[in-house]
PDB file of C-alpha atoms in Angstrom:
ATOM      1  CA  MET A   1     -12.362 -12.157  11.673  1.00 46.00           C
ATOM      2  CA  LYS A   2      -9.726 -13.464  10.076  1.00 55.00           C
ATOM      3  CA  ALA A   3      -6.433 -14.766  11.348  1.00 60.00           C
ATOM      4  CA  SER A   4      -3.572 -12.036  11.362  1.00 86.00           C
ATOM      5  CA  ILE A   5      -1.787 -11.051   8.073  1.00 93.00           C
ATOM      6  CA  SER A   6       1.978 -11.500   7.789  1.00 95.00           C
ATOM      7  CA  ILE A   7       4.249  -8.983   7.255  1.00 96.00           C
ATOM      8  CA  ASP A   8       5.380 -10.501   3.954  1.00 96.00           C
ATOM      9  CA  GLU A   9       1.518 -11.212   2.776  1.00 96.00           C
ATOM     10  CA  LYS A  10       1.400  -7.268   3.042  1.00 97.00           C
ATOM     11  CA  LYS A  11       4.527  -6.628   1.459  1.00 97.00           C
ATOM     12  CA  ASP A  12       3.592  -8.886  -1.393  1.00 96.00           C
ATOM     13  CA  PHE A  13       0.103  -7.334  -1.886  1.00 97.00           C
ATOM     14  CA  ILE A  14       1.961  -4.011  -1.815  1.00 97.00           C
ATOM     15  CA  ARG A  15       4.278  -5.190  -4.666  1.00 96.00           C
ATOM     16  CA  TRP A  16       1.608  -6.714  -6.727  1.00 96.00           C
ATOM     17  CA  PHE A  17      -0.225  -3.459  -6.275  1.00 96.00           C
ATOM     18  CA  LEU A  18       2.266  -1.906  -7.267  1.00 96.00           C
ATOM     19  CA  ASN A  19       3.186  -3.393 -10.598  1.00 96.00           C
ATOM     20  CA  LYS A  20      -0.693  -3.978 -11.227  1.00 95.00           C
ATOM     21  CA  HIS A  21      -1.925  -0.554 -10.851  1.00 95.00           C
ATOM     22  CA  GLN A  22      -1.044   3.169 -11.560  1.00 95.00           C
ATOM     23  CA  MET A  23      -1.383   5.778  -8.534  1.00 95.00           C
ATOM     24  CA  LYS A  24      -3.097   8.912  -9.949  1.00 95.00           C
ATOM     25  CA  THR A  25       0.150  10.366  -7.622  1.00 94.00           C
ATOM     26  CA  ARG A  26       3.476   9.623  -8.044  1.00 94.00           C
ATOM     27  CA  GLU A  27       3.819  10.418  -4.282  1.00 95.00           C
ATOM     28  CA  ALA A  28       1.340   7.434  -3.487  1.00 94.00           C
ATOM     29  CA  MET A  29       3.295   4.816  -4.865  1.00 95.00           C
ATOM     30  CA  TRP A  30       6.566   6.408  -3.169  1.00 95.00           C
ATOM     31  CA  VAL A  31       4.504   6.102   0.143  1.00 96.00           C
ATOM     32  CA  LEU A  32       3.533   2.638  -0.493  1.00 96.00           C
ATOM     33  CA  ASN A  33       7.170   1.680  -1.585  1.00 96.00           C
ATOM     34  CA  TYR A  34       8.355   3.198   1.542  1.00 96.00           C
ATOM     35  CA  ILE A  35       5.895   1.222   3.301  1.00 96.00           C
ATOM     36  CA  ALA A  36       6.784  -1.829   2.140  1.00 96.00           C
ATOM     37  CA  GLY A  37      10.365  -1.648   2.902  1.00 96.00           C
ATOM     38  CA  HIS A  38      10.381  -1.158   6.509  1.00 96.00           C
ATOM     39  CA  ASP A  39       8.742  -4.370   7.975  1.00 96.00           C
ATOM     40  CA  GLN A  40       8.622  -2.134  11.432  1.00 96.00           C
ATOM     41  CA  ILE A  41       5.627  -0.050   9.586  1.00 96.00           C
ATOM     42  CA  VAL A  42       4.241  -3.144   7.918  1.00 97.00           C
ATOM     43  CA  LYS A  43       3.824  -4.468  11.498  1.00 96.00           C
ATOM     44  CA  TYR A  44       1.365  -1.968  11.988  1.00 96.00           C
ATOM     45  CA  VAL A  45      -0.668  -1.688   8.618  1.00 97.00           C
ATOM     46  CA  HIS A  46      -3.856  -2.573   8.485  1.00 96.00           C
ATOM     47  CA  PHE A  47      -6.090  -2.869   4.962  1.00 97.00           C
ATOM     48  CA  VAL A  48      -9.626  -1.955   5.193  1.00 95.00           C
ATOM     49  CA  ASP A  49     -12.371  -0.755   3.021  1.00 91.00           C
ATOM     50  CA  ASN A  50     -12.920   2.321   4.834  1.00 90.00           C
ATOM     51  CA  LEU A  51     -11.668   4.222   7.216  1.00 92.00           C
ATOM     52  CA  GLU A  52     -14.175   5.619   9.573  1.00 89.00           C
ATOM     53  CA  GLY A  53     -13.641   5.921  13.120  1.00 89.00           C
ATOM     54  CA  CYS A  54     -10.002   5.372  12.586  1.00 92.00           C
ATOM     55  CA  ALA A  55      -7.069   7.675  14.272  1.00 93.00           C
ATOM     56  CA  ARG A  56      -4.435   7.272  11.195  1.00 96.00           C
ATOM     57  CA  GLY A  57      -5.456   6.624   7.986  1.00 96.00           C
ATOM     58  CA  LEU A  58      -4.398   6.989   4.552  1.00 97.00           C
ATOM     59  CA  SER A  59      -6.620   6.538   1.177  1.00 97.00           C
ATOM     60  CA  LEU A  60      -5.090   6.164  -2.433  1.00 97.00           C
ATOM     61  CA  SER A  61      -6.176   5.894  -5.651  1.00 96.00           C
ATOM     62  CA  ALA A  62      -5.079   4.089  -8.939  1.00 96.00           C
ATOM     63  CA  HIS A  63      -5.941   5.470 -12.028  1.00 95.00           C
ATOM     64  CA  GLY A  64      -9.713   4.446 -13.334  1.00 94.00           C
ATOM     65  CA  VAL A  65     -11.820   5.104 -10.011  1.00 94.00           C
ATOM     66  CA  GLU A  66     -13.551   8.535  -8.839  1.00 93.00           C
ATOM     67  CA  SER A  67     -11.490   9.048  -5.545  1.00 92.00           C
ATOM     68  CA  GLU A  68      -9.364  11.451  -4.046  1.00 93.00           C
ATOM     69  CA  PRO A  69      -5.716  10.617  -5.124  1.00 95.00           C
ATOM     70  CA  PHE A  70      -3.831  11.152  -1.640  1.00 96.00           C
ATOM     71  CA  LEU A  71      -5.584  11.700   2.043  1.00 96.00           C
ATOM     72  CA  PHE A  72      -3.782  11.516   4.988  1.00 97.00           C
ATOM     73  CA  PHE A  73      -5.122  11.758   8.243  1.00 94.00           C
ATOM     74  CA  LYS A  74      -4.341  11.698  11.928  1.00 95.00           C
ATOM     75  CA  GLY A  75      -7.045  12.403  14.241  1.00 90.00           C
ATOM     76  CA  ASN A  76      -8.970  15.504  13.047  1.00 89.00           C
ATOM     77  CA  ILE A  77      -6.060  16.970  10.817  1.00 92.00           C
ATOM     78  CA  MET A  78      -6.601  15.922   7.242  1.00 94.00           C
ATOM     79  CA  THR A  79      -3.995  16.803   4.397  1.00 94.00           C
ATOM     80  CA  THR A  80      -3.752  15.973   0.757  1.00 95.00           C
ATOM     81  CA  ASP A  81       0.067  16.667   1.301  1.00 94.00           C
ATOM     82  CA  PRO A  82       2.147  13.575   0.641  1.00 93.00           C
ATOM     83  CA  GLU A  83       5.192  14.962   2.321  1.00 93.00           C
ATOM     84  CA  LYS A  84       3.208  15.717   5.694  1.00 94.00           C
ATOM     85  CA  ALA A  85       1.964  11.870   5.125  1.00 95.00           C
ATOM     86  CA  PHE A  86       5.673  10.385   4.674  1.00 94.00           C
ATOM     87  CA  HIS A  87       6.787  12.501   7.645  1.00 94.00           C
ATOM     88  CA  ASP A  88       4.069  11.511   9.946  1.00 96.00           C
ATOM     89  CA  ILE A  89       4.299   7.589   9.129  1.00 96.00           C
ATOM     90  CA  ARG A  90       8.544   7.835   9.209  1.00 94.00           C
ATOM     91  CA  LEU A  91       8.385   9.479  12.664  1.00 96.00           C
ATOM     92  CA  ASN A  92       5.088   7.183  14.202  1.00 95.00           C
ATOM     93  CA  TRP A  93       6.397   3.699  12.794  1.00 93.00           C
ATOM     94  CA  ASP A  94       4.611   2.089  15.654  1.00 95.00           C
ATOM     95  CA  GLU A  95       1.588   3.503  15.398  1.00 96.00           C
ATOM     96  CA  GLU A  96      -1.441   1.677  13.690  1.00 96.00           C
ATOM     97  CA  LEU A  97      -2.156   3.114   9.775  1.00 97.00           C
ATOM     98  CA  TYR A  98      -5.056   2.159   8.387  1.00 97.00           C
ATOM     99  CA  VAL A  99      -4.939   2.535   4.936  1.00 97.00           C
ATOM    100  CA  GLU A 100      -7.903   2.349   2.070  1.00 96.00           C
ATOM    101  CA  LEU A 101      -7.386   1.594  -1.446  1.00 96.00           C
ATOM    102  CA  HIS A 102      -9.609   2.450  -4.292  1.00 96.00           C
ATOM    103  CA  PHE A 103      -8.789   0.907  -7.363  1.00 95.00           C
ATOM    104  CA  GLU A 104     -10.768  -0.804 -10.239  1.00 93.00           C
ATOM    105  CA  GLU A 105     -12.209  -3.966  -8.952  1.00 91.00           C
ATOM    106  CA  ALA A 106     -11.151  -4.155  -5.525  1.00 91.00           C
ATOM    107  CA  MET A 107     -14.056  -5.151  -4.194  1.00 88.00           C
ATOM    108  CA  THR A 108     -13.454  -8.623  -6.563  1.00 91.00           C
ATOM    109  CA  SER A 109      -9.618  -8.712  -6.314  1.00 91.00           C
ATOM    110  CA  PRO A 110      -8.490 -11.672  -4.589  1.00 93.00           C
ATOM    111  CA  GLU A 111      -5.169 -10.422  -3.641  1.00 94.00           C
ATOM    112  CA  TYR A 112      -6.826  -7.936  -1.882  1.00 94.00           C
ATOM    113  CA  ALA A 113      -9.297  -9.863  -0.152  1.00 94.00           C
ATOM    114  CA  LEU A 114      -6.237 -11.788   1.297  1.00 94.00           C
ATOM    115  CA  VAL A 115      -4.727  -8.596   3.071  1.00 96.00           C
ATOM    116  CA  ARG A 116      -8.087  -6.888   3.730  1.00 95.00           C
ATOM    117  CA  GLU A 117      -9.171  -6.488   7.683  1.00 94.00           C
ATOM    118  CA  ASP A 118     -12.714  -5.418   9.159  1.00 89.00           C
ATOM    119  CA  ASN A 119     -12.361  -1.826  10.278  1.00 88.00           C
ATOM    120  CA  PRO A 120     -12.546  -2.593  13.921  1.00 87.00           C
ATOM    121  CA  PHE A 121     -13.618   0.939  14.659  1.00 85.00           C
ATOM    122  CA  THR A 122     -17.028   0.530  12.618  1.00 79.00           C
ATOM    123  CA  ALA A 123     -19.835  -0.111  14.363  1.00 63.00           C
ATOM    124  CA  LEU A 124     -23.112  -1.049  13.550  1.00 53.00           C
ATOM    125  CA  LYS A 125     -25.346   2.571  12.741  1.00 58.00           C
ATOM    126  CA  LEU A 126     -28.836   2.673  12.406  1.00 60.00           C
ATOM    127  CA  ALA A 127     -30.393   5.963  10.407  1.00 68.00           C
ATOM    128  CA  ASP A 128     -32.756   7.775  12.768  1.00 74.00           C
ATOM    129  CA  GLU A 129     -35.735   6.129  11.012  1.00 78.00           C
ATOM    130  CA  GLU A 130     -34.184   2.598  11.369  1.00 75.00           C
ATOM    131  CA  LYS A 131     -33.967   3.922  15.240  1.00 77.00           C
ATOM    132  CA  GLU A 132     -37.632   5.266  15.462  1.00 81.00           C
ATOM    133  CA  MET A 133     -38.693   2.105  14.273  1.00 82.00           C
ATOM    134  CA  ALA A 134     -36.841  -0.387  16.741  1.00 78.00           C
ATOM    135  CA  ASP A 135     -37.926   2.017  19.481  1.00 79.00           C
ATOM    136  CA  ALA A 136     -41.425   1.570  18.641  1.00 83.00           C
ATOM    137  CA  LEU A 137     -41.528  -1.994  18.356  1.00 83.00           C
ATOM    138  CA  ILE A 138     -40.012  -2.299  21.530  1.00 84.00           C
ATOM    139  CA  TYR A 139     -42.363  -0.256  23.055  1.00 81.00           C
ATOM    140  CA  GLN A 140     -45.258  -2.413  21.398  1.00 84.00           C
ATOM    141  CA  SER A 141     -43.759  -5.588  22.419  1.00 84.00           C
ATOM    142  CA  VAL A 142     -43.330  -4.311  26.297  1.00 82.00           C
ATOM    143  CA  HIS A 143     -46.750  -2.811  26.150  1.00 81.00           C
ATOM    144  CA  GLN A 144     -48.544  -5.826  24.505  1.00 87.00           C
ATOM    145  CA  PHE A 145     -46.554  -8.210  27.346  1.00 83.00           C
ATOM    146  CA  SER A 146     -47.547  -6.082  29.930  1.00 85.00           C
ATOM    147  CA  ARG A 147     -51.230  -6.001  29.146  1.00 88.00           C
ATOM    148  CA  GLU A 148     -51.609  -9.952  28.399  1.00 90.00           C
ATOM    149  CA  LYS A 149     -49.953 -10.007  31.904  1.00 90.00           C
ATOM    150  CA  LEU A 150     -52.118  -7.678  33.361  1.00 88.00           C
ATOM    151  CA  LEU A 151     -55.213  -9.703  31.784  1.00 91.00           C
ATOM    152  CA  GLN A 152     -53.974 -12.847  33.503  1.00 93.00           C
ATOM    153  CA  GLN A 153     -54.055 -11.565  36.665  1.00 92.00           C
ATOM    154  CA  ILE A 154     -57.519  -9.788  36.119  1.00 92.00           C
ATOM    155  CA  ASP A 155     -58.699 -13.345  34.919  1.00 93.00           C
ATOM    156  CA  GLU A 156     -57.243 -14.562  38.717  1.00 92.00           C
ATOM    157  CA  ALA A 157     -58.488 -11.984  40.484  1.00 92.00           C
ATOM    158  CA  LEU A 158     -61.864 -12.885  38.915  1.00 92.00           C
ATOM    159  CA  ASP A 159     -61.690 -16.880  39.683  1.00 94.00           C
ATOM    160  CA  THR A 160     -60.429 -16.212  43.497  1.00 94.00           C
ATOM    161  CA  ARG A 161     -63.447 -13.719  42.993  1.00 93.00           C
ATOM    162  CA  ASP A 162     -61.288 -10.938  44.800  1.00 93.00           C
ATOM    163  CA  GLU A 163     -63.406  -8.083  43.856  1.00 91.00           C
ATOM    164  CA  ALA A 164     -60.892  -5.299  45.280  1.00 92.00           C
ATOM    165  CA  THR A 165     -57.881  -6.581  43.097  1.00 91.00           C
ATOM    166  CA  PHE A 166     -60.435  -6.805  40.180  1.00 92.00           C
ATOM    167  CA  HIS A 167     -61.186  -3.329  39.951  1.00 91.00           C
ATOM    168  CA  LYS A 168     -57.824  -2.465  40.889  1.00 92.00           C
ATOM    169  CA  LEU A 169     -55.912  -4.247  37.907  1.00 90.00           C
ATOM    170  CA  VAL A 170     -59.171  -3.402  35.272  1.00 91.00           C
ATOM    171  CA  ARG A 171     -58.327   0.674  36.355  1.00 90.00           C
ATOM    172  CA  ILE A 172     -55.071  -0.048  35.750  1.00 87.00           C
ATOM    173  CA  LEU A 173     -55.475  -1.571  32.196  1.00 87.00           C
ATOM    174  CA  GLN A 174     -58.093   1.205  31.165  1.00 88.00           C
ATOM    175  CA  GLN A 175     -54.963   3.720  32.083  1.00 86.00           C
ATOM    176  CA  MET A 176     -52.422   1.532  30.437  1.00 82.00           C
ATOM    177  CA  ASP A 177     -55.028   1.448  27.097  1.00 82.00           C
ATOM    178  CA  THR A 178     -55.811   5.329  27.478  1.00 82.00           C
ATOM    179  CA  GLU A 179     -51.798   6.051  27.154  1.00 76.00           C
ATOM    180  CA  LYS A 180     -51.265   3.795  24.498  1.00 67.00           C
ATOM    181  CA  GLU A 181     -53.388   5.919  22.451  1.00 63.00           C
TER     182      GLU A 181
END
């Protein structure tokens, strides 16, 4: 996790970005200029690689990439209407706004790397197949540990010539082995 990114660093990045890249829609440029012109808004802006899980986000694209030109969402409501986005940003200036920019060489841009932050809402996600494999591994490990512990107890019962405990533990071992199959 990197240190907090200053308002000036974010504003400098937005100016650099707008000078270097042409947006697919001029409204995207207007919204970015509006954001850069208001420190109280920039304070709540976070540039992220993806908007997954964010409550409020803006996805903007420059020419040269295969992405939607302009998307704004808040909660479950999504719009491609820049006026609605502008209105929400202007009225709710003190709410966190996560911005995802799509432009050529975005992931190798040192300027973008300086302002990009980790999305705090994305957690490690496992596919169903990976979850099943993890569950199987855990089950197998627990079963193996339990079986080894039981074998140790059987050995102790033999060493102490405790026939009743020996027979009880062998039955448990047989039941455990039958359940595994």
